[in-house]
C-alpha cells in the first residue's frame, strides 16, 4: 500500500507526499491558498514528479481510493484501530475529517454552481509575485469564483501562490473604473483609447494575414539551399510562435470592441445598466493590467492588494 513499506511501517517519502496532499485538500498547505479539489491535488503531485506505487501518474480516483482506505490511518474496515499496526500515514482524526470533507463535496457536486463571467481574465489581472496572467477558477464546486496564479509548468514559470475571491477583486476594480469615468474628459480619453485599439487590431489582422506568405518564403529559401536546416527550423518555430501570440493578442483586443459609448452622456449610468460583455470591454480598455498582491496578515482591505496600471493613449 502506498505510504507503507509494510503494514504499520511507513515509507517516509510516500507518507510525506500523502500528508501534503491531505493538507492541500484541507487548505492547510499554504496560508495564501484555500482548499484544493482532488483533481487539482493530483495535478500538483504529477507536476512534482510523484508517481503511484506502480510508477504511474496519479489519477483522481486512485488518490481518492487510497485516502478512503481505513488502513491509511491504521484502522480496520469497522473504523477500529488495528492491533499492533505501528505508525500510520494519517491520524484517525484526520481520516474522519477527510471522510466528512469528501461527503460534503459529493453533496455539493450534486448541485453544481452557476458559471461565473470573469471581468479581468485574459491578461488583465496578473500575479503580484511573478506577473503571470491569473486565471478564473473555483477551488471546488462549492467554493466561490476566484482569480488565481496558476501552478508552475515547464512552459509557464508561475508561482501558483496568489489567489483572490472574484467578487472582492471585481468590485474593487469596478469602483476605481467608475471613479475614472467621473473625471473630466473621460469620454475623450476612452475615444482615444478606442482609436488606438482599432489601429492595433487592423495591424494585427494584416500581420496574421501575411503569415502564409512568410512560411512560403522561409520554405523557398530552405529549398534553394540558402538556409541551413537549423536556421530553417528556428525560423519556422519563430514564425509559428509569432502567429500564436498575434492571434492571442488580437482576441484580447477584440474583447474591447463591444463598447457602444458613442454619444453616452452619463458613463456611470451606462455602467450600471450595461451588459457584462460591455463592462469587460471597458475594464480591458481602461486598464493595462491590475497586479494582485498576496494577502497580508491582519489586512482585509481588497483595495490594498490591487495595483492598477491605467492604459494611456498613444502619443
mmCIF file of C-alpha atoms in Angstrom:
data_model
loop_
_atom_site.group_PDB
_atom_site.id
_atom_site.type_symbol
_atom_site.label_atom_id
_atom_site.label_comp_id
_atom_site.label_asym_id
_atom_site.label_seq_id
_atom_site.Cartn_x
_atom_site.Cartn_y
_atom_site.Cartn_z
ATOM 1 C CA UNK A 1 0.000 0.000 0.000
ATOM 2 C CA UNK A 2 1.379 3.391 -0.993
ATOM 3 C CA UNK A 3 2.753 5.183 2.058
ATOM 4 C CA UNK A 4 3.954 1.979 3.727
ATOM 5 C CA UNK A 5 6.963 -0.294 3.336
ATOM 6 C CA UNK A 6 4.835 -2.937 5.021
ATOM 7 C CA UNK A 7 1.763 -2.747 7.290
ATOM 8 C CA UNK A 8 2.468 -0.299 10.100
ATOM 9 C CA UNK A 9 5.912 0.712 8.797
ATOM 10 C CA UNK A 10 5.992 3.982 6.878
ATOM 11 C CA UNK A 11 7.757 4.738 3.609
ATOM 12 C CA UNK A 12 8.790 8.274 4.679
ATOM 13 C CA UNK A 13 8.763 9.996 1.273
ATOM 14 C CA UNK A 14 5.443 8.440 0.239
ATOM 15 C CA UNK A 15 3.843 9.198 3.596
ATOM 16 C CA UNK A 16 5.003 12.821 3.340
ATOM 17 C CA UNK A 17 3.523 13.097 -0.164
ATOM 18 C CA UNK A 18 0.139 11.834 1.028
ATOM 19 C CA UNK A 19 0.129 14.130 4.047
ATOM 20 C CA UNK A 20 0.893 17.076 1.783
ATOM 21 C CA UNK A 21 -1.979 16.017 -0.470
ATOM 22 C CA UNK A 22 -4.321 15.964 2.527
ATOM 23 C CA UNK A 23 -3.087 19.373 3.719
ATOM 24 C CA UNK A 24 -3.880 20.735 0.261
ATOM 25 C CA UNK A 25 -7.358 19.238 0.336
ATOM 26 C CA UNK A 26 -7.951 20.922 3.701
ATOM 27 C CA UNK A 27 -6.395 24.213 2.547
ATOM 28 C CA UNK A 28 -3.652 23.947 5.170
ATOM 29 C CA UNK A 29 -0.628 23.617 2.880
ATOM 30 C CA UNK A 30 -0.221 27.381 2.356
ATOM 31 C CA UNK A 31 -1.665 30.439 4.032
ATOM 32 C CA UNK A 32 -2.157 32.035 0.600
ATOM 33 C CA UNK A 33 -4.141 29.139 -0.843
ATOM 34 C CA UNK A 34 -7.531 27.733 0.005
ATOM 35 C CA UNK A 35 -8.692 24.110 -0.110
ATOM 36 C CA UNK A 36 -7.942 22.352 -3.395
ATOM 37 C CA UNK A 37 -10.004 19.793 -5.257
ATOM 38 C CA UNK A 38 -8.790 16.213 -5.635
ATOM 39 C CA UNK A 39 -8.171 16.870 -9.318
ATOM 40 C CA UNK A 40 -6.011 19.888 -8.541
ATOM 41 C CA UNK A 41 -4.085 17.996 -5.866
ATOM 42 C CA UNK A 42 -3.396 15.163 -8.315
ATOM 43 C CA UNK A 43 -2.195 17.656 -10.906
ATOM 44 C CA UNK A 44 0.232 19.143 -8.375
ATOM 45 C CA UNK A 45 1.530 15.681 -7.468
ATOM 46 C CA UNK A 46 2.170 14.833 -11.109
ATOM 47 C CA UNK A 47 3.870 18.181 -11.731
ATOM 48 C CA UNK A 48 6.148 17.470 -8.765
ATOM 49 C CA UNK A 49 7.193 14.186 -10.338
ATOM 50 C CA UNK A 50 5.388 11.937 -7.865
ATOM 51 C CA UNK A 51 4.139 8.559 -9.107
ATOM 52 C CA UNK A 52 1.990 5.775 -7.692
ATOM 53 C CA UNK A 53 3.445 2.593 -6.192
ATOM 54 C CA UNK A 54 3.487 1.129 -9.714
ATOM 55 C CA UNK A 55 5.270 4.144 -11.172
ATOM 56 C CA UNK A 56 2.221 5.537 -12.950
ATOM 57 C CA UNK A 57 0.967 9.141 -12.922
ATOM 58 C CA UNK A 58 -1.599 9.876 -10.236
ATOM 59 C CA UNK A 59 -5.288 9.954 -11.112
ATOM 60 C CA UNK A 60 -8.080 11.413 -9.008
ATOM 61 C CA UNK A 61 -9.831 8.091 -8.468
ATOM 62 C CA UNK A 62 -6.561 6.416 -7.391
ATOM 63 C CA UNK A 63 -5.870 9.079 -4.770
ATOM 64 C CA UNK A 64 -9.481 9.021 -3.578
ATOM 65 C CA UNK A 65 -9.482 5.247 -3.227
ATOM 66 C CA UNK A 66 -6.247 5.378 -1.228
ATOM 67 C CA UNK A 67 -7.362 8.175 1.107
ATOM 68 C CA UNK A 68 -10.676 6.455 1.846
ATOM 69 C CA UNK A 69 -8.945 3.173 2.797
ATOM 70 C CA UNK A 70 -9.068 2.945 6.634
ATOM 71 C CA UNK A 71 -5.577 1.420 6.718
ATOM 72 C CA UNK A 72 -4.177 4.817 5.748
ATOM 73 C CA UNK A 73 -4.957 5.703 9.390
ATOM 74 C CA UNK A 74 -4.196 2.278 10.869
ATOM 75 C CA UNK A 75 -7.885 1.345 11.141
ATOM 76 C CA UNK A 76 -9.833 -1.763 10.195
ATOM 77 C CA UNK A 77 -12.961 -1.630 7.979
ATOM 78 C CA UNK A 78 -15.129 -1.022 11.047
ATOM 79 C CA UNK A 79 -13.055 2.034 11.985
ATOM 80 C CA UNK A 80 -11.311 0.459 14.960
ATOM 81 C CA UNK A 81 -7.513 0.690 15.448
ATOM 82 C CA UNK A 82 -5.658 -2.355 14.128
ATOM 83 C CA UNK A 83 -3.818 -4.002 16.997
ATOM 84 C CA UNK A 84 -0.033 -3.763 16.661
ATOM 85 C CA UNK A 85 -0.256 -1.695 13.480
ATOM 86 C CA UNK A 86 2.555 0.740 14.380
ATOM 87 C CA UNK A 87 2.779 4.057 12.516
ATOM 88 C CA UNK A 88 0.097 5.383 10.176
ATOM 89 C CA UNK A 89 0.141 7.951 7.392
ATOM 90 C CA UNK A 90 -2.867 9.805 8.824
ATOM 91 C CA UNK A 91 -4.257 10.008 12.309
ATOM 92 C CA UNK A 92 -7.757 8.579 12.867
ATOM 93 C CA UNK A 93 -8.954 12.151 13.419
ATOM 94 C CA UNK A 94 -7.573 13.248 10.057
ATOM 95 C CA UNK A 95 -9.158 10.239 8.358
ATOM 96 C CA UNK A 96 -12.598 11.027 9.797
ATOM 97 C CA UNK A 97 -12.260 14.688 8.914
ATOM 98 C CA UNK A 98 -11.244 13.739 5.373
ATOM 99 C CA UNK A 99 -14.278 11.478 5.034
ATOM 100 C CA UNK A 100 -16.519 14.353 6.103
ATOM 101 C CA UNK A 101 -14.859 16.610 3.533
ATOM 102 C CA UNK A 102 -15.414 14.089 0.743
ATOM 103 C CA UNK A 103 -19.060 13.670 1.778
ATOM 104 C CA UNK A 104 -19.594 17.426 1.782
ATOM 105 C CA UNK A 105 -18.019 17.863 -1.641
ATOM 106 C CA UNK A 106 -20.015 14.974 -3.030
ATOM 107 C CA UNK A 107 -23.262 16.611 -1.940
ATOM 108 C CA UNK A 108 -22.166 19.918 -3.453
ATOM 109 C CA UNK A 109 -21.368 18.281 -6.773
ATOM 110 C CA UNK A 110 -24.966 17.129 -6.941
ATOM 111 C CA UNK A 111 -25.977 20.781 -7.348
ATOM 112 C CA UNK A 112 -23.297 22.471 -9.498
ATOM 113 C CA UNK A 113 -22.809 26.199 -9.207
ATOM 114 C CA UNK A 114 -23.656 28.584 -12.000
ATOM 115 C CA UNK A 115 -20.682 29.578 -14.163
ATOM 116 C CA UNK A 116 -19.114 32.943 -13.404
ATOM 117 C CA UNK A 117 -18.360 35.583 -16.042
ATOM 118 C CA UNK A 118 -14.947 36.889 -15.023
ATOM 119 C CA UNK A 119 -14.271 40.570 -15.556
ATOM 120 C CA UNK A 120 -10.453 40.696 -15.598
ATOM 121 C CA UNK A 121 -9.153 37.434 -17.056
ATOM 122 C CA UNK A 122 -7.150 37.030 -20.252
ATOM 123 C CA UNK A 123 -4.130 39.011 -19.072
ATOM 124 C CA UNK A 124 -5.784 41.926 -17.275
ATOM 125 C CA UNK A 125 -5.272 40.539 -13.752
ATOM 126 C CA UNK A 126 -1.680 39.441 -13.152
ATOM 127 C CA UNK A 127 0.057 37.879 -10.170
ATOM 128 C CA UNK A 128 1.787 40.427 -7.946
ATOM 129 C CA UNK A 129 4.611 37.973 -7.262
ATOM 130 C CA UNK A 130 5.538 36.664 -10.709
ATOM 131 C CA UNK A 131 3.456 38.774 -13.180
ATOM 132 C CA UNK A 132 1.789 35.647 -14.626
ATOM 133 C CA UNK A 133 -1.699 36.119 -16.056
ATOM 134 C CA UNK A 134 -4.231 34.985 -13.450
ATOM 135 C CA UNK A 135 -6.989 32.560 -14.338
ATOM 136 C CA UNK A 136 -10.554 32.329 -13.131
ATOM 137 C CA UNK A 137 -11.425 29.159 -11.245
ATOM 138 C CA UNK A 138 -13.212 27.694 -8.271
ATOM 139 C CA UNK A 139 -11.157 25.711 -5.760
ATOM 140 C CA UNK A 140 -14.008 23.191 -5.823
ATOM 141 C CA UNK A 141 -17.671 23.158 -6.826
ATOM 142 C CA UNK A 142 -18.751 24.658 -3.514
ATOM 143 C CA UNK A 143 -16.180 27.460 -3.423
ATOM 144 C CA UNK A 144 -16.774 30.987 -4.688
ATOM 145 C CA UNK A 145 -15.228 32.084 -8.003
ATOM 146 C CA UNK A 146 -11.679 33.341 -7.619
ATOM 147 C CA UNK A 147 -8.664 34.617 -9.501
ATOM 148 C CA UNK A 148 -5.544 32.545 -9.022
ATOM 149 C CA UNK A 149 -1.975 32.410 -10.210
ATOM 150 C CA UNK A 150 -1.775 29.033 -11.985
ATOM 151 C CA UNK A 151 0.611 26.334 -10.730
ATOM 152 C CA UNK A 152 4.013 26.385 -12.459
ATOM 153 C CA UNK A 153 4.682 24.212 -15.507
ATOM 154 C CA UNK A 154 7.639 23.734 -17.823
ATOM 155 C CA UNK A 155 6.186 26.359 -20.157
ATOM 156 C CA UNK A 156 4.987 28.831 -17.504
ATOM 157 C CA UNK A 157 7.247 29.649 -14.549
ATOM 158 C CA UNK A 158 4.444 30.936 -12.331
ATOM 159 C CA UNK A 159 4.489 30.897 -8.527
ATOM 160 C CA UNK A 160 0.965 29.498 -8.070
ATOM 161 C CA UNK A 161 0.693 31.136 -4.654
ATOM 162 C CA UNK A 162 -1.619 34.148 -5.087
ATOM 163 C CA UNK A 163 -5.406 33.903 -5.065
ATOM 164 C CA UNK A 164 -8.248 36.383 -4.532
ATOM 165 C CA UNK A 165 -12.006 35.933 -4.498
ATOM 166 C CA UNK A 166 -13.547 37.246 -7.715
ATOM 167 C CA UNK A 167 -16.199 39.379 -6.020
ATOM 168 C CA UNK A 168 -13.605 41.247 -3.944
ATOM 169 C CA UNK A 169 -11.312 41.859 -6.918
ATOM 170 C CA UNK A 170 -14.029 42.792 -9.384
ATOM 171 C CA UNK A 171 -15.942 45.098 -7.041
ATOM 172 C CA UNK A 172 -12.725 46.953 -6.162
ATOM 173 C CA UNK A 173 -11.721 47.284 -9.817
ATOM 174 C CA UNK A 174 -15.222 48.453 -10.768
ATOM 175 C CA UNK A 175 -15.125 51.148 -8.058
ATOM 176 C CA UNK A 176 -11.859 52.517 -9.420
ATOM 177 C CA UNK A 177 -13.032 52.351 -13.032
ATOM 178 C CA UNK A 178 -16.184 54.274 -12.083
ATOM 179 C CA UNK A 179 -14.022 56.874 -10.347
ATOM 180 C CA UNK A 180 -12.098 57.293 -13.612
ATOM 181 C CA UNK A 181 -15.359 57.731 -15.523
ATOM 182 C CA UNK A 182 -16.293 60.640 -13.260
ATOM 183 C CA UNK A 183 -13.148 62.595 -14.148
ATOM 184 C CA UNK A 184 -13.364 65.460 -16.642
ATOM 185 C CA UNK A 185 -12.521 64.356 -20.171
ATOM 186 C CA UNK A 186 -13.327 60.683 -19.530
ATOM 187 C CA UNK A 187 -15.309 60.384 -22.781
ATOM 188 C CA UNK A 188 -12.498 61.849 -24.882
ATOM 189 C CA UNK A 189 -9.963 59.640 -23.101
ATOM 190 C CA UNK A 190 -11.957 56.497 -23.919
ATOM 191 C CA UNK A 191 -12.397 57.533 -27.540
ATOM 192 C CA UNK A 192 -8.628 57.983 -27.884
ATOM 193 C CA UNK A 193 -8.018 54.559 -26.376
ATOM 194 C CA UNK A 194 -10.567 53.022 -28.731
ATOM 195 C CA UNK A 195 -8.829 54.592 -31.714
ATOM 196 C CA UNK A 196 -5.520 53.036 -30.571
ATOM 197 C CA UNK A 197 -7.147 49.622 -30.192
ATOM 198 C CA UNK A 198 -8.768 49.821 -33.619
ATOM 199 C CA UNK A 199 -5.425 50.746 -35.200
ATOM 200 C CA UNK A 200 -3.562 47.915 -33.468
ATOM 201 C CA UNK A 201 -6.334 45.462 -34.367
ATOM 202 C CA UNK A 202 -6.064 46.417 -38.037
ATOM 203 C CA UNK A 203 -2.268 45.973 -37.961
ATOM 204 C CA UNK A 204 -2.526 42.562 -36.293
ATOM 205 C CA UNK A 205 -5.118 41.307 -38.769
ATOM 206 C CA UNK A 206 -2.855 42.333 -41.633
ATOM 207 C CA UNK A 207 0.155 40.722 -39.943
ATOM 208 C CA UNK A 208 -1.726 37.458 -39.378
ATOM 209 C CA UNK A 209 -2.974 37.512 -42.966
ATOM 210 C CA UNK A 210 0.639 37.582 -44.163
ATOM 211 C CA UNK A 211 1.717 34.550 -42.123
ATOM 212 C CA UNK A 212 1.218 32.095 -45.005
ATOM 213 C CA UNK A 213 3.448 34.170 -47.275
ATOM 214 C CA UNK A 214 6.155 34.232 -44.595
ATOM 215 C CA UNK A 215 6.015 30.444 -44.240
ATOM 216 C CA UNK A 216 6.283 30.072 -48.033
ATOM 217 C CA UNK A 217 9.250 32.456 -48.131
ATOM 218 C CA UNK A 218 11.097 30.530 -45.425
ATOM 219 C CA UNK A 219 10.443 27.245 -47.221
ATOM 220 C CA UNK A 220 11.611 28.716 -50.521
ATOM 221 C CA UNK A 221 14.920 29.873 -49.031
ATOM 222 C CA UNK A 222 15.467 26.446 -47.498
ATOM 223 C CA UNK A 223 14.540 24.657 -50.733
ATOM 224 C CA UNK A 224 17.029 26.735 -52.720
ATOM 225 C CA UNK A 225 19.815 25.876 -50.289
ATOM 226 C CA UNK A 226 20.064 29.426 -48.992
ATOM 227 C CA UNK A 227 19.128 28.463 -45.426
ATOM 228 C CA UNK A 228 20.673 25.630 -43.435
ATOM 229 C CA UNK A 229 18.383 23.121 -41.705
ATOM 230 C CA UNK A 230 18.890 24.502 -38.201
ATOM 231 C CA UNK A 231 18.126 28.059 -39.323
ATOM 232 C CA UNK A 232 15.080 26.834 -41.262
ATOM 233 C CA UNK A 233 13.658 25.050 -38.205
ATOM 234 C CA UNK A 234 14.374 28.060 -35.980
ATOM 235 C CA UNK A 235 12.654 30.396 -38.449
ATOM 236 C CA UNK A 236 9.644 28.087 -38.718
ATOM 237 C CA UNK A 237 9.310 27.962 -34.949
ATOM 238 C CA UNK A 238 9.701 31.728 -34.573
ATOM 239 C CA UNK A 239 7.011 32.315 -37.203
ATOM 240 C CA UNK A 240 4.628 29.852 -35.509
ATOM 241 C CA UNK A 241 5.225 31.435 -32.092
ATOM 242 C CA UNK A 242 4.688 34.902 -33.538
ATOM 243 C CA UNK A 243 1.433 33.786 -35.186
ATOM 244 C CA UNK A 244 0.163 32.210 -31.955
ATOM 245 C CA UNK A 245 0.949 35.333 -29.905
ATOM 246 C CA UNK A 246 -0.529 37.629 -32.550
ATOM 247 C CA UNK A 247 -3.792 35.684 -32.601
ATOM 248 C CA UNK A 248 -3.973 35.724 -28.795
ATOM 249 C CA UNK A 249 -3.347 39.478 -28.761
ATOM 250 C CA UNK A 250 -5.982 40.042 -31.446
ATOM 251 C CA UNK A 251 -8.547 38.042 -29.468
ATOM 252 C CA UNK A 252 -7.741 40.118 -26.379
ATOM 253 C CA UNK A 253 -8.161 43.402 -28.247
ATOM 254 C CA UNK A 254 -11.377 42.280 -29.921
ATOM 255 C CA UNK A 255 -12.969 41.964 -26.480
ATOM 256 C CA UNK A 256 -12.657 45.754 -26.178
ATOM 257 C CA UNK A 257 -14.723 46.429 -29.272
ATOM 258 C CA UNK A 258 -18.076 45.650 -27.614
ATOM 259 C CA UNK A 259 -18.186 49.128 -26.136
ATOM 260 C CA UNK A 260 -21.039 51.280 -27.531
ATOM 261 C CA UNK A 261 -20.186 54.501 -25.715
ATOM 262 C CA UNK A 262 -20.542 56.916 -28.612
ATOM 263 C CA UNK A 263 -22.871 59.724 -27.572
ATOM 264 C CA UNK A 264 -23.171 58.491 -23.978
ATOM 265 C CA UNK A 265 -23.517 61.484 -21.644
ATOM 266 C CA UNK A 266 -23.595 59.652 -18.303
ATOM 267 C CA UNK A 267 -20.913 56.937 -18.291
ATOM 268 C CA UNK A 268 -21.705 55.891 -14.716
ATOM 269 C CA UNK A 269 -25.357 55.297 -15.564
ATOM 270 C CA UNK A 270 -24.212 53.424 -18.674
ATOM 271 C CA UNK A 271 -22.006 51.182 -16.500
ATOM 272 C CA UNK A 272 -24.848 50.382 -14.108
ATOM 273 C CA UNK A 273 -27.086 49.202 -16.939
ATOM 274 C CA UNK A 274 -24.551 47.773 -19.412
ATOM 275 C CA UNK A 275 -24.300 44.024 -20.196
ATOM 276 C CA UNK A 276 -21.344 42.119 -18.807
ATOM 277 C CA UNK A 277 -19.517 41.973 -22.162
ATOM 278 C CA UNK A 278 -19.561 45.774 -22.405
ATOM 279 C CA UNK A 279 -18.368 46.193 -18.818
ATOM 280 C CA UNK A 280 -15.490 43.818 -19.506
ATOM 281 C CA UNK A 281 -14.667 45.723 -22.690
ATOM 282 C CA UNK A 282 -14.473 48.956 -20.708
ATOM 283 C CA UNK A 283 -12.278 47.413 -17.999
ATOM 284 C CA UNK A 284 -9.878 45.959 -20.572
ATOM 285 C CA UNK A 285 -9.810 49.268 -22.433
ATOM 286 C CA UNK A 286 -9.168 51.407 -19.350
ATOM 287 C CA UNK A 287 -6.731 49.078 -17.586
ATOM 288 C CA UNK A 288 -3.470 47.786 -18.976
ATOM 289 C CA UNK A 289 -3.239 45.379 -16.040
ATOM 290 C CA UNK A 290 -4.041 45.058 -12.357
ATOM 291 C CA UNK A 291 -1.408 43.448 -10.129
ATOM 292 C CA UNK A 292 -2.909 41.265 -7.392
ATOM 293 C CA UNK A 293 -0.657 41.209 -4.349
ATOM 294 C CA UNK A 294 -0.520 38.359 -1.807
ATOM 295 C CA UNK A 295 -2.812 38.527 1.205
ATOM 296 C CA UNK A 296 -1.131 40.327 4.103
ATOM 297 C CA UNK A 297 -1.684 39.126 7.646
ATOM 298 C CA UNK A 298 -4.197 41.250 9.505
ATOM 299 C CA UNK A 299 -5.377 43.134 6.399
ATOM 300 C CA UNK A 300 -8.831 42.658 4.918
ATOM 301 C CA UNK A 301 -8.912 45.629 2.528
ATOM 302 C CA UNK A 302 -9.129 44.363 -1.078
ATOM 303 C CA UNK A 303 -8.020 47.745 -2.455
ATOM 304 C CA UNK A 304 -4.693 47.329 -0.677
ATOM 305 C CA UNK A 305 -3.990 44.190 -2.692
ATOM 306 C CA UNK A 306 -4.589 45.779 -6.103
ATOM 307 C CA UNK A 307 -2.210 47.970 -8.110
ATOM 308 C CA UNK A 308 -3.801 49.241 -11.307
ATOM 309 C CA UNK A 309 -1.790 50.392 -14.314
ATOM 310 C CA UNK A 310 -4.108 52.556 -16.390
ATOM 311 C CA UNK A 311 -3.879 52.431 -20.159
ATOM 312 C CA UNK A 312 -2.740 55.692 -21.793
ATOM 313 C CA UNK A 313 -3.451 56.835 -25.351
ATOM 314 C CA UNK A 314 -0.553 56.704 -27.804
ATOM 315 C CA UNK A 315 1.368 59.939 -28.021
#
